[in-house]
Coordinates of C-alpha atoms and ligand atoms in Angstrom, one line a residue:
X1 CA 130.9 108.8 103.6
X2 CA 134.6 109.5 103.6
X3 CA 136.5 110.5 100.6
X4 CA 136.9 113.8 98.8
X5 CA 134.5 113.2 96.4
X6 CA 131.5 112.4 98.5
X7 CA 129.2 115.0 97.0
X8 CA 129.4 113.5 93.5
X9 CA 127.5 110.3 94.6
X10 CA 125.8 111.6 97.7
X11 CA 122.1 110.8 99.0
X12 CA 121.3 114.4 100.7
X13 CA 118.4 114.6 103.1
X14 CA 116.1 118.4 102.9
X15 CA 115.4 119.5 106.4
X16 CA 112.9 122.1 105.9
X17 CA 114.1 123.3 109.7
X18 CA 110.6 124.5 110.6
X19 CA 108.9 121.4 110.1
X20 CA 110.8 118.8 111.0
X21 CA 111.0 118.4 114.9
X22 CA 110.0 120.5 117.4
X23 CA 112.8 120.5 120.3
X24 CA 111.0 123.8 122.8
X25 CA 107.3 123.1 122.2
X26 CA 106.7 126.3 120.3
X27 CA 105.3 124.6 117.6
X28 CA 108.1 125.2 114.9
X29 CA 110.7 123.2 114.3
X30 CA 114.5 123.7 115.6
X31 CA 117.9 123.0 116.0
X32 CA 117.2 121.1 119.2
X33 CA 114.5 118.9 117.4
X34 CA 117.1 118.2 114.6
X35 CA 119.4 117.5 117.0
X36 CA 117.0 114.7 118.8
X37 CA 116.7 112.8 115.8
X38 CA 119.8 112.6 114.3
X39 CA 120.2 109.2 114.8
X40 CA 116.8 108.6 112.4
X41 CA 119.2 110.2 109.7
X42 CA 121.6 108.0 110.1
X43 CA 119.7 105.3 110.5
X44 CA 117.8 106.0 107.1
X45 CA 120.9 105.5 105.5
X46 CA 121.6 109.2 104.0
X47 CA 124.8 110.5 103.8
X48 CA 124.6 114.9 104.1
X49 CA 121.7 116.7 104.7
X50 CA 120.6 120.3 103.6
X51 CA 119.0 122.9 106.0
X52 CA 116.4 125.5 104.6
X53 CA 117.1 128.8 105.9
X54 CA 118.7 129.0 109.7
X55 CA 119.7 132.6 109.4
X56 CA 117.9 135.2 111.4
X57 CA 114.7 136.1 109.0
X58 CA 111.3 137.9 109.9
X59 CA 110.0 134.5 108.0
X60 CA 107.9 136.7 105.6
X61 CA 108.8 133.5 103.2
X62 CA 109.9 130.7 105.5
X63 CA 113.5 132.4 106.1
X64 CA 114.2 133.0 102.4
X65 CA 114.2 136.9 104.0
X66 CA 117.3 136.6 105.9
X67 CA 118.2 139.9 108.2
X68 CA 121.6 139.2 109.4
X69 CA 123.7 135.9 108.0
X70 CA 126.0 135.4 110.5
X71 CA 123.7 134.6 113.1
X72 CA 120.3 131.9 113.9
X73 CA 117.1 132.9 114.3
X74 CA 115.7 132.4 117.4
X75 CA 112.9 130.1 116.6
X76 CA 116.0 127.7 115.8
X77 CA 118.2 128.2 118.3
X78 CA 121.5 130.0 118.9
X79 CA 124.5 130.3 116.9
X80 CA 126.3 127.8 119.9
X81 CA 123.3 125.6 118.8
X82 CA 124.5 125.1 115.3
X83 CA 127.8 124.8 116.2
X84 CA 126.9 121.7 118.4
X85 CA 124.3 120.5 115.7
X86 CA 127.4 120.7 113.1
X87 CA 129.8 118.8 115.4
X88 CA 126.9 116.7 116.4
X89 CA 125.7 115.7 112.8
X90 CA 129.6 115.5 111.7
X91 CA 129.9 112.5 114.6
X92 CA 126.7 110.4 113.3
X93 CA 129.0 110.6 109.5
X94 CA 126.6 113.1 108.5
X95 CA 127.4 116.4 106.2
X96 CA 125.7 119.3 106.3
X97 CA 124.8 121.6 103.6
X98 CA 122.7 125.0 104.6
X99 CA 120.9 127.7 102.5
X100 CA 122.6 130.7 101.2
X101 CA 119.6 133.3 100.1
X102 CA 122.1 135.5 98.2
X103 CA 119.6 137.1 95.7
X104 CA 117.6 139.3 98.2
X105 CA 117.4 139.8 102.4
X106 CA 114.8 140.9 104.3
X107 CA 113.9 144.2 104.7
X108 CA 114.4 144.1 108.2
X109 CA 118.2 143.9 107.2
X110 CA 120.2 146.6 108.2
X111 CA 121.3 147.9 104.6
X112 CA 117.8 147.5 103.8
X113 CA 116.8 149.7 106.7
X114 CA 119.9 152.2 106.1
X115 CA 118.4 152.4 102.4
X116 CA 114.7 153.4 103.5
X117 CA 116.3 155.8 106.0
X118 CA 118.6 157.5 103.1
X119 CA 116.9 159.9 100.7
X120 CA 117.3 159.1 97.1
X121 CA 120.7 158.7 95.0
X122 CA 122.0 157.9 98.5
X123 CA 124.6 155.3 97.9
X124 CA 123.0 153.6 101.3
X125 CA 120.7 152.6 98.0
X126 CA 122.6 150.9 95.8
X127 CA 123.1 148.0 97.4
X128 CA 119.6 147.4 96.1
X129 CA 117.4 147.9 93.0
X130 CA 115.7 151.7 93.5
X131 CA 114.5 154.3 90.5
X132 CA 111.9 156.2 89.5
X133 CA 108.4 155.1 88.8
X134 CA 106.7 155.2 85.7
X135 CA 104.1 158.1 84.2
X136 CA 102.6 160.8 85.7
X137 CA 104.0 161.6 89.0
X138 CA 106.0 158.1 88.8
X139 CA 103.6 156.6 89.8
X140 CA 103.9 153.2 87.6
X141 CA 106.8 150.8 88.3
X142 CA 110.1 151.7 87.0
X143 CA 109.7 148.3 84.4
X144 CA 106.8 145.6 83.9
X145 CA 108.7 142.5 85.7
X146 CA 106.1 140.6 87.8
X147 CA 107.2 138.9 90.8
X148 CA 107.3 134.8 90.9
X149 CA 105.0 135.1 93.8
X150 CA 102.3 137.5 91.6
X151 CA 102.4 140.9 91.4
X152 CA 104.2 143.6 90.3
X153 CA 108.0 143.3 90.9
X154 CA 108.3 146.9 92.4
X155 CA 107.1 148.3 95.5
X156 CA 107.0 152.1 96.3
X157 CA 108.6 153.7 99.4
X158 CA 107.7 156.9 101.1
X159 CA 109.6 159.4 99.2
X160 CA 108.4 158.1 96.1
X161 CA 110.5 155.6 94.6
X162 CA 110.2 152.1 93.7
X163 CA 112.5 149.3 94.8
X164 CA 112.7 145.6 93.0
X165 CA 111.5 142.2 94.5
X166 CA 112.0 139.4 92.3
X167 CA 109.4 137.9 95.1
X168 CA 107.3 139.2 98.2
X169 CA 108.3 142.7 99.1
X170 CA 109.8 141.8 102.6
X171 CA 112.7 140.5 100.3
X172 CA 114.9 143.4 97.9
X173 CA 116.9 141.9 95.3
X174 CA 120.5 142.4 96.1
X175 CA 122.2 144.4 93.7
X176 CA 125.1 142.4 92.7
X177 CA 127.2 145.0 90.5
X178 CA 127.8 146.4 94.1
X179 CA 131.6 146.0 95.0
X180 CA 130.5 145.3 98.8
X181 CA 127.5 142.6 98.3
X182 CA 130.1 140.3 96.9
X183 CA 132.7 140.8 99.3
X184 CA 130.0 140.6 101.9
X185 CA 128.9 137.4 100.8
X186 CA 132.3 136.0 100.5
X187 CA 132.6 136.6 104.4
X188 CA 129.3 135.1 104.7
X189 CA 130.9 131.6 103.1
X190 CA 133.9 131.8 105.3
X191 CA 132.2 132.2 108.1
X192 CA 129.8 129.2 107.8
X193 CA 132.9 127.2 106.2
X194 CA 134.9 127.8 109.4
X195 CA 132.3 126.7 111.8
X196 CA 132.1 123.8 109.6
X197 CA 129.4 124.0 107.0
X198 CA 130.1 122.0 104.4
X199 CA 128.4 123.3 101.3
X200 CA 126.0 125.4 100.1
X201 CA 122.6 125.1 98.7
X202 CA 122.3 128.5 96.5
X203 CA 118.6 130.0 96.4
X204 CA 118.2 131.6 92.9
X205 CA 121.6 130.7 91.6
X206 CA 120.4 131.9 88.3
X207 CA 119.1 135.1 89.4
X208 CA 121.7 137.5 90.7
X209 CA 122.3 139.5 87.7
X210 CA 120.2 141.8 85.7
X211 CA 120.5 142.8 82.3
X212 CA 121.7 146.8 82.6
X213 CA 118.7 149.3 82.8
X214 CA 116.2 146.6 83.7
X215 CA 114.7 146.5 80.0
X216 CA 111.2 145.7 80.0
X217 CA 110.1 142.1 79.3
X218 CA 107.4 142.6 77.1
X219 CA 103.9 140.9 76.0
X220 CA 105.7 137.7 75.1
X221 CA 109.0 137.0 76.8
X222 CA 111.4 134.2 75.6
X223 CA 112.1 132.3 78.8
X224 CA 115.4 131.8 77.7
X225 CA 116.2 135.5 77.3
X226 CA 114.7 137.0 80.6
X227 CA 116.6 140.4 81.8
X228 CA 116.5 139.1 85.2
X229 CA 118.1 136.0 85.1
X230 CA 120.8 133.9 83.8
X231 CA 123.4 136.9 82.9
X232 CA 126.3 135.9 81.7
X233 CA 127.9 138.0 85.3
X234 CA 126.6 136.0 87.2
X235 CA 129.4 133.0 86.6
X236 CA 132.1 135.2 88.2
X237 CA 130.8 135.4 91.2
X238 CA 130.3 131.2 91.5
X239 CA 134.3 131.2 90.1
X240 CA 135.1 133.6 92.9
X241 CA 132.9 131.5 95.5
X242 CA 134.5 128.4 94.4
X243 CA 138.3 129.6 94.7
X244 CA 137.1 129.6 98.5
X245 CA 135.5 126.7 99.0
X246 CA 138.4 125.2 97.4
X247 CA 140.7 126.7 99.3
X248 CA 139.5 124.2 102.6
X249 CA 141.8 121.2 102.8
X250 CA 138.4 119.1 102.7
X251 CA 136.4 119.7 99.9
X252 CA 133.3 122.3 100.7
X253 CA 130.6 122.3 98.1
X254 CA 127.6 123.9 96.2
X255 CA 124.5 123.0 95.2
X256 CA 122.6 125.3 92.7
X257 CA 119.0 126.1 92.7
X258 CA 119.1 126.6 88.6
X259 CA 115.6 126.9 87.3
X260 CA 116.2 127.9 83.3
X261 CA 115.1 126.6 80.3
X262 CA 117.3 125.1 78.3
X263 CA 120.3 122.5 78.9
X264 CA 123.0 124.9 77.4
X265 CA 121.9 127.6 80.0
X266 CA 121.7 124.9 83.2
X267 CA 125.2 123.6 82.3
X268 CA 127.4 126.6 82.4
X269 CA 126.5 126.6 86.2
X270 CA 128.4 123.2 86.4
X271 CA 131.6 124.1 84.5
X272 CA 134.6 122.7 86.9
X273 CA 135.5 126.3 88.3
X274 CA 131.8 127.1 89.4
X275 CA 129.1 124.8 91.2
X276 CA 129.9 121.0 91.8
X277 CA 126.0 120.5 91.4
X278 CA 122.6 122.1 90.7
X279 CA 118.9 119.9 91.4
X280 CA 117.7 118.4 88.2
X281 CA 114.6 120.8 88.1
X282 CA 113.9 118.7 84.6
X283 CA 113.2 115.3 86.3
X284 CA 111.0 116.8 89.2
X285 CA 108.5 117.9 86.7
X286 CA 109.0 115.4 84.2
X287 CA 105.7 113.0 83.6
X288 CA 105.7 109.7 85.4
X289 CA 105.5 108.0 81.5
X290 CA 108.4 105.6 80.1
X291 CA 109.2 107.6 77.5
X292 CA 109.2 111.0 79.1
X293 CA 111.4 110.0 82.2
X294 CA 114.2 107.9 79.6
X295 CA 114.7 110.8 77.7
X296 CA 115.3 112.9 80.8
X297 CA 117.8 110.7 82.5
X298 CA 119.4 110.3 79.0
X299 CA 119.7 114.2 78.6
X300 CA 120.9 114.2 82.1
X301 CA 123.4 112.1 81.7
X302 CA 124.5 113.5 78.4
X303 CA 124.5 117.4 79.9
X304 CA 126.6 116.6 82.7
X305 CA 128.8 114.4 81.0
X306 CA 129.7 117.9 79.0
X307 CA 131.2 119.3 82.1
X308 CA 132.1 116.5 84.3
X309 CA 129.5 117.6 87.0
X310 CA 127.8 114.3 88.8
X311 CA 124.1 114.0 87.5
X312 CA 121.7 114.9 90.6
X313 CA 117.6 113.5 91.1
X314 CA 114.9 115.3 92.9
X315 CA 111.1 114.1 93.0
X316 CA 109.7 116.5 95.8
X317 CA 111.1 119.7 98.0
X318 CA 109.6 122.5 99.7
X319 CA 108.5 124.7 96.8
X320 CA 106.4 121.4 94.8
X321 CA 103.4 119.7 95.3
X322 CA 104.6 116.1 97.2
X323 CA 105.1 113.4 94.4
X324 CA 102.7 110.9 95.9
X325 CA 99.9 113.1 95.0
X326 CA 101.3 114.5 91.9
X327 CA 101.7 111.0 90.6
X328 CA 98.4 109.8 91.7
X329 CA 96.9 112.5 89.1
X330 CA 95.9 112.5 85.8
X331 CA 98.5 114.7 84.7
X332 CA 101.8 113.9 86.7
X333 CA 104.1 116.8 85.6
X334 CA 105.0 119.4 87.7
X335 CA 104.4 122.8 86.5
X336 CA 105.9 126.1 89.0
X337 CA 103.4 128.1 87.5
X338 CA 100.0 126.1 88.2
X339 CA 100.2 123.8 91.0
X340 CA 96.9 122.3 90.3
X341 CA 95.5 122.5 93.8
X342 CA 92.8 120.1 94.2
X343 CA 92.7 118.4 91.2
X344 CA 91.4 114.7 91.3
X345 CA 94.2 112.5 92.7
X346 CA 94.3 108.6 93.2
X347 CA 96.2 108.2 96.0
X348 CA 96.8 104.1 96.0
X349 CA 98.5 104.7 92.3
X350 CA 100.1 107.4 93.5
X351 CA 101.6 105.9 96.6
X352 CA 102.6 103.1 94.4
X353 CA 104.5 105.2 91.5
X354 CA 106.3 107.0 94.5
X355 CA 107.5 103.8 95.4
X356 CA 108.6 103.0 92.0
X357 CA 110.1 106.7 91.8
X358 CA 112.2 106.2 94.9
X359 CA 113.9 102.5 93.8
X360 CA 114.1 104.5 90.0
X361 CA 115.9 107.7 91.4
X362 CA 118.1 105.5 94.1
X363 CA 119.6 103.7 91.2
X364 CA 120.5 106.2 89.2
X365 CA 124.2 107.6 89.1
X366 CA 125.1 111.3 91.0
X367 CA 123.7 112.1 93.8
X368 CA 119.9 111.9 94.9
X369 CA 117.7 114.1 97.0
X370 CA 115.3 113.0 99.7
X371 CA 113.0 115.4 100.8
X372 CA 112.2 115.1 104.8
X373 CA 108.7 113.0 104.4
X374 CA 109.2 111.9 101.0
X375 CA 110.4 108.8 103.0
X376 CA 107.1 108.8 105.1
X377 CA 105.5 108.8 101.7
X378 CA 103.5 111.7 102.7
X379 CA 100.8 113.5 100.3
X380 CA 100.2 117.1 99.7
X381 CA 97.8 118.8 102.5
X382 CA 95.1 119.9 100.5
X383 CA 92.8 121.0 103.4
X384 CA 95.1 123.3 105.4
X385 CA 92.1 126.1 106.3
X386 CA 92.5 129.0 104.3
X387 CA 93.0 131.5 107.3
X388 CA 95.9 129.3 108.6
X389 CA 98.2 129.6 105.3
X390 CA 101.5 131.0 106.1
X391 CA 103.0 131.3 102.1
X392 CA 102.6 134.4 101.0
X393 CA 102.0 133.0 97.7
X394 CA 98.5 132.8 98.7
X395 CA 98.2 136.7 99.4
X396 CA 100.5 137.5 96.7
X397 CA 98.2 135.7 94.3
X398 CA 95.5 137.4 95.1
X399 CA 94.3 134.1 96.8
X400 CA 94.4 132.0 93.3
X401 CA 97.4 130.2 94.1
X402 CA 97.5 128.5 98.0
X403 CA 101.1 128.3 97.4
X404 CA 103.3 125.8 99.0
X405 CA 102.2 125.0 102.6
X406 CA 100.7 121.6 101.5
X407 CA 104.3 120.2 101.0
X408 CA 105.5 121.5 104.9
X409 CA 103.4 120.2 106.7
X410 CA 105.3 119.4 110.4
X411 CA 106.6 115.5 110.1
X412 CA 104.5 112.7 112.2
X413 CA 107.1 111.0 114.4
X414 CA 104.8 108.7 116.6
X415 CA 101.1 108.5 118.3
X416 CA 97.7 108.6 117.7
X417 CA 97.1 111.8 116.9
X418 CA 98.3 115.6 116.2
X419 CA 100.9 116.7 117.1
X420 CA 102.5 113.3 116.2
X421 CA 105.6 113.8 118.2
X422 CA 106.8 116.7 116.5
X423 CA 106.3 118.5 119.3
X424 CA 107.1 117.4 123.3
X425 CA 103.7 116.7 124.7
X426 CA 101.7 120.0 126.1
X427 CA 103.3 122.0 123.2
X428 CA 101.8 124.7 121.4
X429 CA 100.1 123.2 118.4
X430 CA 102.3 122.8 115.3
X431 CA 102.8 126.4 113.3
X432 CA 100.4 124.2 110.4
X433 CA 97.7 121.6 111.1
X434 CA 98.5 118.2 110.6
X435 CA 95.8 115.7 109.2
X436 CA 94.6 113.6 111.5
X437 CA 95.2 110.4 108.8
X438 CA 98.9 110.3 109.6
X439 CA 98.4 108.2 112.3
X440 CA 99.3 105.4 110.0
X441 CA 102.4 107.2 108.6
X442 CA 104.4 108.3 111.6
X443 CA 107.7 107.2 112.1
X444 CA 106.8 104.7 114.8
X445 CA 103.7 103.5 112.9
X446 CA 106.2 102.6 109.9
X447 CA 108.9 100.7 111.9
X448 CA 106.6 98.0 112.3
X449 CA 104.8 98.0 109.5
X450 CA 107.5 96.2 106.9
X451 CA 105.0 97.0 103.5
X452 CA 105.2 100.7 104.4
X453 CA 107.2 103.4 102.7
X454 CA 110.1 104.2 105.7
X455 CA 111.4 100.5 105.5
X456 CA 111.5 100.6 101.9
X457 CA 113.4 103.5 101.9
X458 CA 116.0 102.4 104.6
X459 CA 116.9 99.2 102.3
X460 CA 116.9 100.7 99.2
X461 CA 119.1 103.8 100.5
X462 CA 121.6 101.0 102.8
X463 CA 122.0 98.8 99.6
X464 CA 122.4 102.4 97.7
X465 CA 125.5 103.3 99.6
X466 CA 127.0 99.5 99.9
X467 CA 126.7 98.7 96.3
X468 CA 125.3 100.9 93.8
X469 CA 127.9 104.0 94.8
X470 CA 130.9 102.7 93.3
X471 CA 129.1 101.3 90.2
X472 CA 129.9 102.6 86.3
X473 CA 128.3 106.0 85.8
X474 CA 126.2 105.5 83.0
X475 CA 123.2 103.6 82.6
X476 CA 123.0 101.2 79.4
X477 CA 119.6 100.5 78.7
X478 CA 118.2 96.8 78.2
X479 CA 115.8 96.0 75.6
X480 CA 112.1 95.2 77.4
X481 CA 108.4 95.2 76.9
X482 CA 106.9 98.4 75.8
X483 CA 105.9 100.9 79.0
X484 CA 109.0 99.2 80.9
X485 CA 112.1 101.0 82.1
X486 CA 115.5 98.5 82.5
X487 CA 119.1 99.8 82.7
X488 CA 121.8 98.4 83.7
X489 CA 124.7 99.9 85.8
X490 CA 128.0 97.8 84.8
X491 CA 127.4 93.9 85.0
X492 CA 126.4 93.6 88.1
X493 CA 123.0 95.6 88.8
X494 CA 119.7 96.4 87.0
X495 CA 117.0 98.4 88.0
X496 CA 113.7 97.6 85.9
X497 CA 110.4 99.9 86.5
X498 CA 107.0 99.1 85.3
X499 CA 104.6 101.5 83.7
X500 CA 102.0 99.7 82.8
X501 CA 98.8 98.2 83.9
X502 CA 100.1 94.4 83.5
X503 CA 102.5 92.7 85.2
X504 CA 106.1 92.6 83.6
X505 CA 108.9 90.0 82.6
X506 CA 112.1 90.8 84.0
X507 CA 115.4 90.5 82.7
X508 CA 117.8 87.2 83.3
X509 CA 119.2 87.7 86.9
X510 CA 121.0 86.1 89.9
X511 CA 119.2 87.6 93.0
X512 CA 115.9 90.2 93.1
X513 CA 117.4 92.9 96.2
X514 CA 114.6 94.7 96.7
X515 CA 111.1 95.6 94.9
X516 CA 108.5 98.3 95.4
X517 CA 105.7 95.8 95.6
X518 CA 106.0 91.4 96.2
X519 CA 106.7 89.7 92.6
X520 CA 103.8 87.7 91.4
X521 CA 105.0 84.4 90.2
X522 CA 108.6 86.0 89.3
X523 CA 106.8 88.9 87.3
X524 CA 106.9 92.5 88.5
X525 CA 103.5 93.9 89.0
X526 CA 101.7 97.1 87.2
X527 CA 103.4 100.5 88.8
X528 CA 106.2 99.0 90.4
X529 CA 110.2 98.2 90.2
X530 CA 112.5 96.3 91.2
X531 CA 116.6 95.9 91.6
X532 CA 118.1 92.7 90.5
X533 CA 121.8 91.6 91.1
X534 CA 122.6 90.2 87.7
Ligands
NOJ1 C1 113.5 129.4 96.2 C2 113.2 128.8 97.5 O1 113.3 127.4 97.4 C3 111.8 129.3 97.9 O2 111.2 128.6 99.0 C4 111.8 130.7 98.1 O3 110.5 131.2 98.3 C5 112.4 131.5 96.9 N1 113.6 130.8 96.4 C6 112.8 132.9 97.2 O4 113.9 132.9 98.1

């Protein structure tokens, strides 16, 4: 998609790199894999993708440990391999948006390493988050922060102090009042911008800053007053980032991972001098319910409108539980904090709303997010064996939580059984399991089958870029039946979803483009939706 603007109406494919395909047969995904089926992306109709982690990382958390930024981990490839892949992925009309991880490294990075190896009040330490423990002997953390992956925050070292993790100890928090963290992540941007990266996703945009002398948090925290996110410092470093991505004749960009609480928090990420976007964390977890999912777009619309930041839609990524299964269960929200592992799940109705999702969220104005399988309409794996989890949410949790492996599960491309293609035949077996179902759901199972997910997708996104992209921004609602969704987006298309268990009317048009399910006599069946040219 040419233009200058392309990120404000873009359909971005997630590449979670290490599931994806399998280019040397080690079982993990790579740059070679990628590189195989690139024409697939362009065929599916997307417009940019975004890369998890590349960077060199011990994979303690899936490469969200990064020990040097400048270079690729071998798994992946080489550095001359991304370089290809970006010239590669730039001939198919494809951009490409990586990870940045600029919260916390690995602790196999070299300042981390110079830290441990410097005694304390060694300034090779305050590049990081060390003090003194707690209580007799310090030996209590310094503060009561918990890490998201559960757990205390802190972690003691040798000579006796503690250093912060906002998640698994393999990853210290950056500390970003240090003069040479943000120069060194300015470099860092350049770097990737010259070989020809053309945005950023940022991991824990919200996080960077901590409220001076790391105050306890308390019994009962206000989420939207936490001393380790969302400091009002943290906004100069996105104005600084954004001078230099600006500075490029064509436009490099930034995409925010922004989890907060409220709207008025989210939006000051968005203001014209900082990111161009951020996912809409809201609408992931939002209940598949009429009511629920109006309101959200509406506020959605309304909060971006405030700063003149494109709206973005997100059902699934690599940190959720997969939408066909979360929509197939009783309750559909998503919730960080309980996943709901193994709750009851229909998985007809939930195939069916994940349909419905993927014509609702294609329609909408801004840009969209695909994640790699949501396409495939893949479910959560719920019966990865224990002893073959990889998160280390699940050891972190003291095994209450099995964390996220369900949703990166290595893709089926073709055959009859594991590995699916995503590896070349005689491979070592893909780094998770694969269920032996997805027979039905590869990529070369799909292609022929026209009532499957993949073709589905390939219209909706096709008709997505020809016609929808240069429509009116804002949605104007029609008036319907109760339990049905119908907007408009200027006077040429409507998008009408059904909620309900009966099948539904739909509004006066000239052409139906596409549905989720066949009309039955011209109504539109229970779970389903439809575009209409009007
Ligand atoms: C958010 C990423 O999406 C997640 O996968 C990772 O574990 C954390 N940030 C920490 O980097």
């Amino acid at each position: 998609m040419p233009g200058q603007t392309w990120w404000r109406t873009a359909a971005i494919y997630q590449i979670y790199l290490r599931s994806f395909a399998d280019g040397n047969g080690d079982g993990v995904g790579d740059l070679a894999g990628l590189r195989s089926r690139l024409p697939y992306l362009r065929d599916l109709g997307v417009d940019a993708l975004w890369l998890t982690p590349w960077n060199v990382s011990p994979m303690a958390d899936g490469g969200y440990d990064v020990a040097d930024y400048r270079d690729i981990d071998p798994l992946f490839g080489t550095l001359a391999d991304a370089e290809d892949f970006l010239a590669e992925a730039h001939g198919f009309g494809l951009k490409v948006l990586v990870d940045l991880v600029p919260n916390h490294c690995s602790d196999q990075h070299p300042w981390f390493r110079a830290a441990l190896a410097a005694p304390p009040g060694d300034p090779a330490r305050d590049r990081f988050w060390f003090a003194e423990g707690r209580g007799p002997g310090g030996d209590s953390p310094p503060n009561d922060w918990r890490s998201y992956f559960g757990g205390p925050a802190w972690t003691r070292v040798a000579d006796g102090q503690w250093y912060l993790h906002m998640f698994a100890p393999q990853q210290p928090e950056l500390n970003w009042e240090h003069a040479g963290v943000r120069a060194e992540f300015e470099d860092v941007l350049r770097f990737w911008f010259d070989r020809g990266v053309d945005g950023f996703r940022i991991d824990v945009a919200h996080g960077l800053m901590k409220t001076p002398g790391l105050p306890d948090v308390g019994a009962d925290p206000d989420p939207a007053d936490l001393p380790y996110q969302d400091h009002a410092g943290v906004h100069e470093i996105y104005r600084a980032w954004r001078r230099i991505a600006d500075g490029y004749p064509d436009p490099r960009v930034f995409v925010g991972e922004v989890w907060l609480p409220t709207t008025a928090q989210f939006v000051r990420y968005l203001r014209p001098d900082e990111l161009h976007s951020a996912f809409n964390f809201d609408f992931l977890c939002c209940a598949w319910e009429p009511n629920a999912i109006r309101k959200t777009i509406d506020d959605t619309v309304a909060t971006h409108h405030l700063v003149g930041a494109p709206p973005t839609w997100v059902l699934s990524n690599h940190d959720t539980i997969r939408h066909v299964t979360r929509y197939g269960r009783e309750d559909t929200t998503f919730d960080l904090g309980n996943r709901r592992h193994g709750a009851f799940t229909d998985p007809v109705l939930g195939r069916r709303r994940a349909r419905a999702a993927a014509l609702l969220t294609l329609a909408l104005p801004g840009g969209v997010y695909v994640y790699q399988g949501d396409e495939l309409g893949l479910a959560e794996v719920e019966d990865i064996p224990l002893e073959r989890i990889q998160d280390p949410t699940w050891e972190r949790s003291e095994h209450t939580d099995r964390g996220r492996d369900g949703c990166r599960v290595p893709l089926p491309w073709s055959g009859a059984e594991p590995p699916f293609g995503f590896s070349p035949p005689g491979s070592t077996a893909p780094w998770l399991p694969q269920p032996r179902s997805w027979t039905t759901l590869t990529v070369e199972a799909q292609e022929t089958n026209p009532s499957s997910m993949l073709p589905l997708y390939r219209q909706a996104l096709t008709l997505r870029r020809e016609h929808l992209t240069n429509l009116p921004e804002d949605p104007t609602w029609l008036a319907g039946d109760d339990g049905v969704l119908a907007f408009r987006r200027g006077d040429t298309f409507a998008c009408v979803v059904n909620f309900t268990a009966t099948p539904a009317r739909l509004p006066d048009h000239e052409a139906v483009l596409l549905t989720s399910e066949p009309l039955t006599g011209g109504l539109l069946p229970p779970e389903a939706a439809a575009w209409l040219r009007l």
